[in-house]
Short mmCIF file of C-alpha atoms in Angstrom, two decimals:
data_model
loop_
_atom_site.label_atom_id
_atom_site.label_comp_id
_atom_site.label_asym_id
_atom_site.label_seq_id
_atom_site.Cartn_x
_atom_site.Cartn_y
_atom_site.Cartn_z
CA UNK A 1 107.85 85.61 59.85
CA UNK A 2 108.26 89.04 58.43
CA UNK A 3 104.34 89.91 58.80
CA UNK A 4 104.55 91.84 62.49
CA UNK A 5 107.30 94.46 60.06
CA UNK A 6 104.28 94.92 57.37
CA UNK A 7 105.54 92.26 54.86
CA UNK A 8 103.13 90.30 53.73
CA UNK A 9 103.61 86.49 53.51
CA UNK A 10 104.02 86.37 49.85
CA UNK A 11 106.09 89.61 49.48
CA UNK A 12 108.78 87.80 51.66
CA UNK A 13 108.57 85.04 49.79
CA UNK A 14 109.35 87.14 46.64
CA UNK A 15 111.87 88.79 48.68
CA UNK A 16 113.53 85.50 50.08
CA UNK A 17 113.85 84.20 46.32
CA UNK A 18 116.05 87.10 45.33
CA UNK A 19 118.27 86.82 48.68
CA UNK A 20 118.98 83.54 47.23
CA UNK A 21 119.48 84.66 44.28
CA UNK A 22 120.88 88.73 44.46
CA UNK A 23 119.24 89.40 40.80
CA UNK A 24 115.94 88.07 39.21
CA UNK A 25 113.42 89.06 36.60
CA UNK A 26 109.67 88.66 37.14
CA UNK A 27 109.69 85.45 35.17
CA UNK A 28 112.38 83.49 37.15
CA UNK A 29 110.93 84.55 40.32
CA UNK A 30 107.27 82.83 39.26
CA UNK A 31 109.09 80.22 37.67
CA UNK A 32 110.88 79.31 40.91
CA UNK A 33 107.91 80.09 43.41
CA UNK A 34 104.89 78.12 41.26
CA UNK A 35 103.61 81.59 40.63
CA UNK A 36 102.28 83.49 37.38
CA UNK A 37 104.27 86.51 36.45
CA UNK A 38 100.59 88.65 36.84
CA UNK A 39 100.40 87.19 40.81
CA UNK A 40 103.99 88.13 41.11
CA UNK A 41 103.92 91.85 39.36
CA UNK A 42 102.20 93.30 42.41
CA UNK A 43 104.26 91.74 45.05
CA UNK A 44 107.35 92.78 43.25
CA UNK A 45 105.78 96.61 43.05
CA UNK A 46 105.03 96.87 47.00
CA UNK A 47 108.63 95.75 48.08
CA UNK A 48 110.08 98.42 45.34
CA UNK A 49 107.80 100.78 47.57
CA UNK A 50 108.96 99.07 50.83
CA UNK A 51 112.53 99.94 49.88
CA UNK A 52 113.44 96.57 50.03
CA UNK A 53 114.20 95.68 46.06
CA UNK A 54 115.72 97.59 43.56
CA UNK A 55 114.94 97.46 39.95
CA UNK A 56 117.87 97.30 37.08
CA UNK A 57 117.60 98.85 33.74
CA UNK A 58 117.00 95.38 32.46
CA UNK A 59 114.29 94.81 34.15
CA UNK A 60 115.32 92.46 37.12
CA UNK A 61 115.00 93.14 40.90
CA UNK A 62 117.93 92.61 42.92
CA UNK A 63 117.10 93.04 47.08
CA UNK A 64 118.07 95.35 49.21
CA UNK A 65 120.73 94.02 52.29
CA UNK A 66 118.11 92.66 54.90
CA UNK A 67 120.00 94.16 58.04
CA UNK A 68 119.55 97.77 56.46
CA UNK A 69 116.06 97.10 54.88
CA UNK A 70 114.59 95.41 57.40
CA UNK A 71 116.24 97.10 60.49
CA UNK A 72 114.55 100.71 60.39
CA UNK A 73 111.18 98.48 59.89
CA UNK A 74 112.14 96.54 63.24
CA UNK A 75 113.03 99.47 65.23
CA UNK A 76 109.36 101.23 64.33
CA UNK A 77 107.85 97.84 65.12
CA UNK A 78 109.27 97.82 68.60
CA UNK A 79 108.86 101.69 68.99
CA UNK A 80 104.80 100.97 68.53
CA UNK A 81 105.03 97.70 70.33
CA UNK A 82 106.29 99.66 73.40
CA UNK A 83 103.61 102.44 73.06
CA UNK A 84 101.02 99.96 72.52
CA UNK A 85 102.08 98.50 76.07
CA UNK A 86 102.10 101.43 77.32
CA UNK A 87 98.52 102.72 76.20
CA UNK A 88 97.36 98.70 77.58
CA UNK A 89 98.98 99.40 80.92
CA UNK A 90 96.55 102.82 81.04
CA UNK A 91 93.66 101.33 79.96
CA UNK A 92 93.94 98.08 82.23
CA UNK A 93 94.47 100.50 85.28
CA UNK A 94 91.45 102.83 84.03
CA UNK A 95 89.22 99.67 83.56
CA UNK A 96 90.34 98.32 86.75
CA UNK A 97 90.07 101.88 88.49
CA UNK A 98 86.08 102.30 87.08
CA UNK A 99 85.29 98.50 88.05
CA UNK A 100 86.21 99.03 91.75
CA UNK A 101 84.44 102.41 91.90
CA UNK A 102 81.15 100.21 90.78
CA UNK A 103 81.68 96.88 92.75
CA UNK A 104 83.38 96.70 95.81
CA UNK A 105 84.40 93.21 95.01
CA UNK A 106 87.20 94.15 92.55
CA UNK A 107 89.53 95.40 95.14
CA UNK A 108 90.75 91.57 95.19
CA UNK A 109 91.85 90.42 91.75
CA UNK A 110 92.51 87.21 90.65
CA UNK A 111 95.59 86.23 89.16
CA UNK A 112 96.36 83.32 87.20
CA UNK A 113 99.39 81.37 85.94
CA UNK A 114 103.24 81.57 86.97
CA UNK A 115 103.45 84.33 84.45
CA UNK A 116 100.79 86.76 85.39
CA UNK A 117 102.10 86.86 88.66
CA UNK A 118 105.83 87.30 87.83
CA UNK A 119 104.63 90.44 86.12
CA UNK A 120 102.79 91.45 89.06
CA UNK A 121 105.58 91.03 91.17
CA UNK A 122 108.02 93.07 89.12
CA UNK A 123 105.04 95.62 88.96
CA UNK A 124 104.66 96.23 92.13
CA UNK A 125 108.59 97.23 92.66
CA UNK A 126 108.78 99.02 89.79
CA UNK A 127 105.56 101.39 91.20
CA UNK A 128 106.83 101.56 94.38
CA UNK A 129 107.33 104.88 95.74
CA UNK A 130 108.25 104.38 99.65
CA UNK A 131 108.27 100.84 100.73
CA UNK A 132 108.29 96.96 99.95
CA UNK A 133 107.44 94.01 102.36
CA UNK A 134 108.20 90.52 101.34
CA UNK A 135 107.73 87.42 103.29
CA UNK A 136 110.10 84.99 100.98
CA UNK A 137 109.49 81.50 101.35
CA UNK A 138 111.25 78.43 99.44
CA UNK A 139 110.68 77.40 95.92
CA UNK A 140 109.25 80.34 94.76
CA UNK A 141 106.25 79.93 92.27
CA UNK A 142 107.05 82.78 89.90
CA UNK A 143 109.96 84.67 90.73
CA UNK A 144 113.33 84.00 91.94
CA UNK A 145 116.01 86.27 93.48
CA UNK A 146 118.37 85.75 90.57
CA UNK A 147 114.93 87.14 88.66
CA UNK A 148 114.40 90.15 90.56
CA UNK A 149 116.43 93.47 89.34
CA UNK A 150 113.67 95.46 89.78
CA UNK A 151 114.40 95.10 93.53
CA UNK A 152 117.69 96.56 93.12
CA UNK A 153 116.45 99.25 90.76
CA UNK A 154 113.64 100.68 93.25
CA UNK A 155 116.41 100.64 96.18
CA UNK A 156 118.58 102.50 94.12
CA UNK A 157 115.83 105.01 93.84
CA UNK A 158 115.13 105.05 97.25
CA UNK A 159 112.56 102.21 97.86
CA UNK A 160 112.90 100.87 101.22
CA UNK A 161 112.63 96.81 101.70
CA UNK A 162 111.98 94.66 104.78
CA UNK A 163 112.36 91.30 103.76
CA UNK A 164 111.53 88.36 106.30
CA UNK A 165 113.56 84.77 104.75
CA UNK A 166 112.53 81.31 105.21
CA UNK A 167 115.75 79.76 106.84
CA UNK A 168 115.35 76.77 104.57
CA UNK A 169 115.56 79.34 101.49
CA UNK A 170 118.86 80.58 102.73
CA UNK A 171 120.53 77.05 102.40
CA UNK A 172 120.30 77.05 98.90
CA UNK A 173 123.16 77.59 97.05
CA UNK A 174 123.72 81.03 95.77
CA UNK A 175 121.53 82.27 97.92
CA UNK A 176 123.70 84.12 100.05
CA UNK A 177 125.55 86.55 97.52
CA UNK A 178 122.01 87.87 96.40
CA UNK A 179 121.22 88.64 100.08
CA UNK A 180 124.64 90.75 100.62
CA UNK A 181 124.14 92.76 97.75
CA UNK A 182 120.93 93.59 98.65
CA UNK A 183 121.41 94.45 102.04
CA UNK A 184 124.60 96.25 101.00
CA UNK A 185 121.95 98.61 98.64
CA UNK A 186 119.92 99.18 102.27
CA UNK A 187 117.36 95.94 102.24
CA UNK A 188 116.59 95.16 105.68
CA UNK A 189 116.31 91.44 106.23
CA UNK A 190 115.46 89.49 109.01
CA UNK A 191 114.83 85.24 109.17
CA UNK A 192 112.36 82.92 110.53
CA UNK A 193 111.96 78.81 110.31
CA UNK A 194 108.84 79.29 108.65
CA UNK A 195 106.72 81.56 106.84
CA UNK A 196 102.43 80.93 106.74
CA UNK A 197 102.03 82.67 103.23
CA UNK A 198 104.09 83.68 99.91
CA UNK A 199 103.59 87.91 100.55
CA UNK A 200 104.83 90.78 98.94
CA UNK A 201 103.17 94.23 99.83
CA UNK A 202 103.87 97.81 97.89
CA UNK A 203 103.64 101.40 100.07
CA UNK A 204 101.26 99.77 102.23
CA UNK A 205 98.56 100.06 99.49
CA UNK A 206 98.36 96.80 97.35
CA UNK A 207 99.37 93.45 98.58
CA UNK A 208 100.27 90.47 95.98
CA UNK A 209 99.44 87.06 98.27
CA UNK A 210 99.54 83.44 96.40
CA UNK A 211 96.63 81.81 97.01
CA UNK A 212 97.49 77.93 95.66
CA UNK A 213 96.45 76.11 92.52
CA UNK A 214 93.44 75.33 90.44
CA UNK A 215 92.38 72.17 89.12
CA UNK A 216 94.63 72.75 86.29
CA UNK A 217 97.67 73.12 88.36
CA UNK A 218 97.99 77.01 87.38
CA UNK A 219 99.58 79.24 90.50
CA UNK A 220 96.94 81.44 91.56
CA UNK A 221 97.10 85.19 93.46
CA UNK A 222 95.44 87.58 95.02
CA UNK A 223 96.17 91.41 94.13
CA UNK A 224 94.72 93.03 97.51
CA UNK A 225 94.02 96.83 97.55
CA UNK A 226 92.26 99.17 100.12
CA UNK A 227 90.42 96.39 102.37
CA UNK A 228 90.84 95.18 105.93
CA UNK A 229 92.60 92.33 104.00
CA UNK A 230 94.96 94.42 103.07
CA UNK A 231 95.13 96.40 106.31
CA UNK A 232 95.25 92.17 108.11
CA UNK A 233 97.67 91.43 105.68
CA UNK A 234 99.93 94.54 107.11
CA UNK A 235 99.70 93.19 110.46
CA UNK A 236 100.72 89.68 110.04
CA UNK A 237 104.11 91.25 108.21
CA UNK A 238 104.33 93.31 111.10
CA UNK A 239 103.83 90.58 113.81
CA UNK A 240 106.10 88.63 112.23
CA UNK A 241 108.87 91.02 111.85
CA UNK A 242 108.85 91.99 115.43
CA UNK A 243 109.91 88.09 115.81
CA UNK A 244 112.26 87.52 113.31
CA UNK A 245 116.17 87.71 114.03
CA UNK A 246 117.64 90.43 111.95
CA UNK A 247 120.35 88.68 109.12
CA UNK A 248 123.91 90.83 109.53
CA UNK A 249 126.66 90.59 106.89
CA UNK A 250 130.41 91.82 107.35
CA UNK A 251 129.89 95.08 109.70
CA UNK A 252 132.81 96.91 112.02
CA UNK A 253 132.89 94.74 114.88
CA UNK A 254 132.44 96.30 118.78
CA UNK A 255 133.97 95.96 121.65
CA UNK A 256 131.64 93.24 122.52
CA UNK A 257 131.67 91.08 119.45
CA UNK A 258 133.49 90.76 115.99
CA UNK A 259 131.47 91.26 112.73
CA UNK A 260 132.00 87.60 111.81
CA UNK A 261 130.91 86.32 114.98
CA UNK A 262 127.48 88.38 114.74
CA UNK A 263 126.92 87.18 111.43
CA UNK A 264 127.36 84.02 112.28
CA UNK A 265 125.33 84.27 115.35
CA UNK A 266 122.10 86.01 113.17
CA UNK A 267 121.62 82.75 110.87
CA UNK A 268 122.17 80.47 113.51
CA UNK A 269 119.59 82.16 115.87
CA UNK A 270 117.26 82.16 112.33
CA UNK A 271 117.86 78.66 111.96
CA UNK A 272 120.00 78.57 108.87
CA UNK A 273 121.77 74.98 109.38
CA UNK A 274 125.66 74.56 110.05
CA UNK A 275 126.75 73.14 106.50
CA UNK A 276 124.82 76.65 105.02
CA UNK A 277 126.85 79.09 107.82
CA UNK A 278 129.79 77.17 106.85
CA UNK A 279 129.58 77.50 103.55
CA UNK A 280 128.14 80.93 103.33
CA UNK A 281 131.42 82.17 105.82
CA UNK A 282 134.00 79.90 103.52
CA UNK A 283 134.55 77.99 106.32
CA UNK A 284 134.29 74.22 107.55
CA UNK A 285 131.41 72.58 109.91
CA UNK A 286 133.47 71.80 112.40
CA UNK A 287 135.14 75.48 112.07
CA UNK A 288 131.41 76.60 113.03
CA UNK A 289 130.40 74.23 115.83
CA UNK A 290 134.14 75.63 117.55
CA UNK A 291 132.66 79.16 117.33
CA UNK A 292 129.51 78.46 118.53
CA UNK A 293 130.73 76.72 121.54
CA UNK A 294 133.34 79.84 122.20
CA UNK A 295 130.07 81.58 121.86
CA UNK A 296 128.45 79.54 124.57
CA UNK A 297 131.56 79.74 126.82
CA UNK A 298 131.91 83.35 126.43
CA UNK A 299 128.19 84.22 127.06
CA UNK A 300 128.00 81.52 129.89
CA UNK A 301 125.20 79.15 127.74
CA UNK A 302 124.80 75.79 128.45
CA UNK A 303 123.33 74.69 124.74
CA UNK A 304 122.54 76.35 121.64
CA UNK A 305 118.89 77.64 122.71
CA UNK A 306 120.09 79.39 125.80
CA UNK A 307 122.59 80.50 123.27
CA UNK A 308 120.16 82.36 121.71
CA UNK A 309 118.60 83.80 125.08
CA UNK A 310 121.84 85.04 126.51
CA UNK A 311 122.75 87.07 123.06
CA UNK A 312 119.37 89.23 123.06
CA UNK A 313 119.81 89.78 127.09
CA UNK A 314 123.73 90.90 126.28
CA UNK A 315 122.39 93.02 123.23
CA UNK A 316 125.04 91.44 120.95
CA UNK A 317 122.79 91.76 117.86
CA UNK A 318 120.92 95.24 119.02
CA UNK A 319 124.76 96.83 119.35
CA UNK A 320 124.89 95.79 115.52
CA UNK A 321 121.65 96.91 113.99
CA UNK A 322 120.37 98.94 116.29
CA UNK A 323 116.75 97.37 116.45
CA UNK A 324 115.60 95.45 118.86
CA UNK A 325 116.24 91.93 119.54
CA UNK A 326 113.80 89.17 118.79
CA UNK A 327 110.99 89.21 121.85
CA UNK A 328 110.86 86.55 124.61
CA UNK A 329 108.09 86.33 126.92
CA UNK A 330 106.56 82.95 124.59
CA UNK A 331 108.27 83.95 121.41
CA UNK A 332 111.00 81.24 120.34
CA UNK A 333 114.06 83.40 119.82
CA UNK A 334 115.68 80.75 117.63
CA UNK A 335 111.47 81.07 115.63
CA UNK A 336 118.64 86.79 97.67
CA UNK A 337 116.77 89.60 96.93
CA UNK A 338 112.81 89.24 97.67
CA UNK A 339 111.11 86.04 95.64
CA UNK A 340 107.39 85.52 95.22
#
């Protein structure tokens, strides 16, 4: 247990016998472990020089306290752990760097297992300089919102995220106080019923796409870097964006309509069901169908979809955000932090 400090197997369990029993002599010790005194001599000499015995006048050992022993030794051990990460991270990046320059191929890496791409994931946020682009669909394969600080550690720093939900992910439960705080630290987040692809894409320069599983049932990825994948891979985020209805929280109402009423108005355009609006405003079903139909009566809508029609030709969610409603002309209007 004590080997990744520099203790061998048998100095520890020299070391264990006189935790049991504070104060030995070389002949107890061998007596209690099986051992000759000769075997156990030289085990007793390298923990005197590990500082973690002490030897009497009379010849016995008695051991040192194992949080004060053995606590400088841990500290080192994760000092060196962290620098051998470190020097790993540079070489993977140099070998990766020197691969692509020779074979074109490399610029799409493989990842696999639920683990590997977690750490991707949380890589790419915490290397982002500018910008993030997520396309978050339900049951995420390797990381969940309630996973994902780094998120709120690169938009603390600056990092801009546009986030496009899954409206089935937002009716989870929970899933709404993840999405406020986000969007309260500047993520931008719109909502669609469906999503073609698991995406996440960092300053426009590496994309992290799930591609399915292999035989084995492992997750697999693709890390994408300067292709026309990547650049195709922009583009459907983009497309997709422009059709998405932006997700509002708790702003200063307008003169046209209250906060509440625009948030409410965002999921249900993005298809986020009644019992989820309800329970994401604190409020009951019923409470929500009554405000939807005062939504319909005030904007002159005969059912839900025209709904949806009359509040991007009124401009109820463009007075809010400022961005421009979701498109018509074809487009269905009513088509936590970021997961992977």
């Amino acid at each position: 247990m004590l080997e990744v400090l520099g203790v061998s197997g048998d100095e520890e369990r020299v070391y264990r016998v006189l935790v049991a029993g504070h104060r030995s002599g070389p002949q107890e010790i061998a007596a209690r472990l099986g051992m000759s005194v000769s075997d156990v001599e030289p085990l007793l000499t390298a923990l005197l020089d590990k500082r973690l015995v002490s030897r009497t006048r009379a010849d016995q050992f008695v051991p040192a306290p194992p949080d004060v022993a053995l606590g400088p030794l841990l500290v080192d051990g994760q000092a060196e752990l962290e620098r051998a990460r470190a020097t790993v991270g540079q070489l993977a990046e140099q070998y990766r760097t020197n691969v692509r320059r020779r074979d074109s191929a490399q610029l799409v890496e493989v990842l696999t297992g639920a683990e590997a791409i977690r750490q991707q994931a949380l890589s790419l946020q915490r290397d982002a300089r500018e910008e993030m682009l997520w396309f978050c669909r339900q049951e995420p394969i390797a990381l969940t919102a309630a996973d994902n600080d780094e998120e709120f550690r690169a938009l603390a720093r600056g990092v801009r995220f546009k986030v496009i939900y899954e409206a089935s992910l937002l009716d989870g439960p929970g899933a709404w106080v993840g999405l406020e705080e986000g969007m309260r630290m500047g993520e931008k987040a719109r909502v669609l019923p469906s999503l073609p692809v698991r995406l996440a894409i960092a300053d426009r320069s590496v994309a992290l796409c799930p591609l399915g599983e292999e035989a084995t049932g492992e997750p697999t990825a693709a890390l994408v870097r300067g292709t026309s994948l990547l650049v195709a891979l922009i583009s459907l985020f983009e497309s997709h964006w422009e059709r998405a209805t932006p997700i509002h929280i708790d702003e200063a109402a307008d003169s046209d309509l209250s906060a509440e009423d625009r948030q409410l108005l965002s999921m249900l355009i993005g298809g986020v069901s009644d019992k989820a609006i309800a329970k994401q405003m604190s409020v009951s079903s019923r409470t929500v169908q009554r405000r939807v139909q005062d939504l319909m009566t005030r904007s002159g809508a005969r059912g839900r979809m025209q709904l949806a029609w009359q509040a991007c030709r009124l401009g109820w969610l463009d007075n809010a955000t400022g961005s421009a409603p979701p498109q018509q002309g074809g487009k269905d209007p009513a088509a936590a932090s970021a997961t992977a």
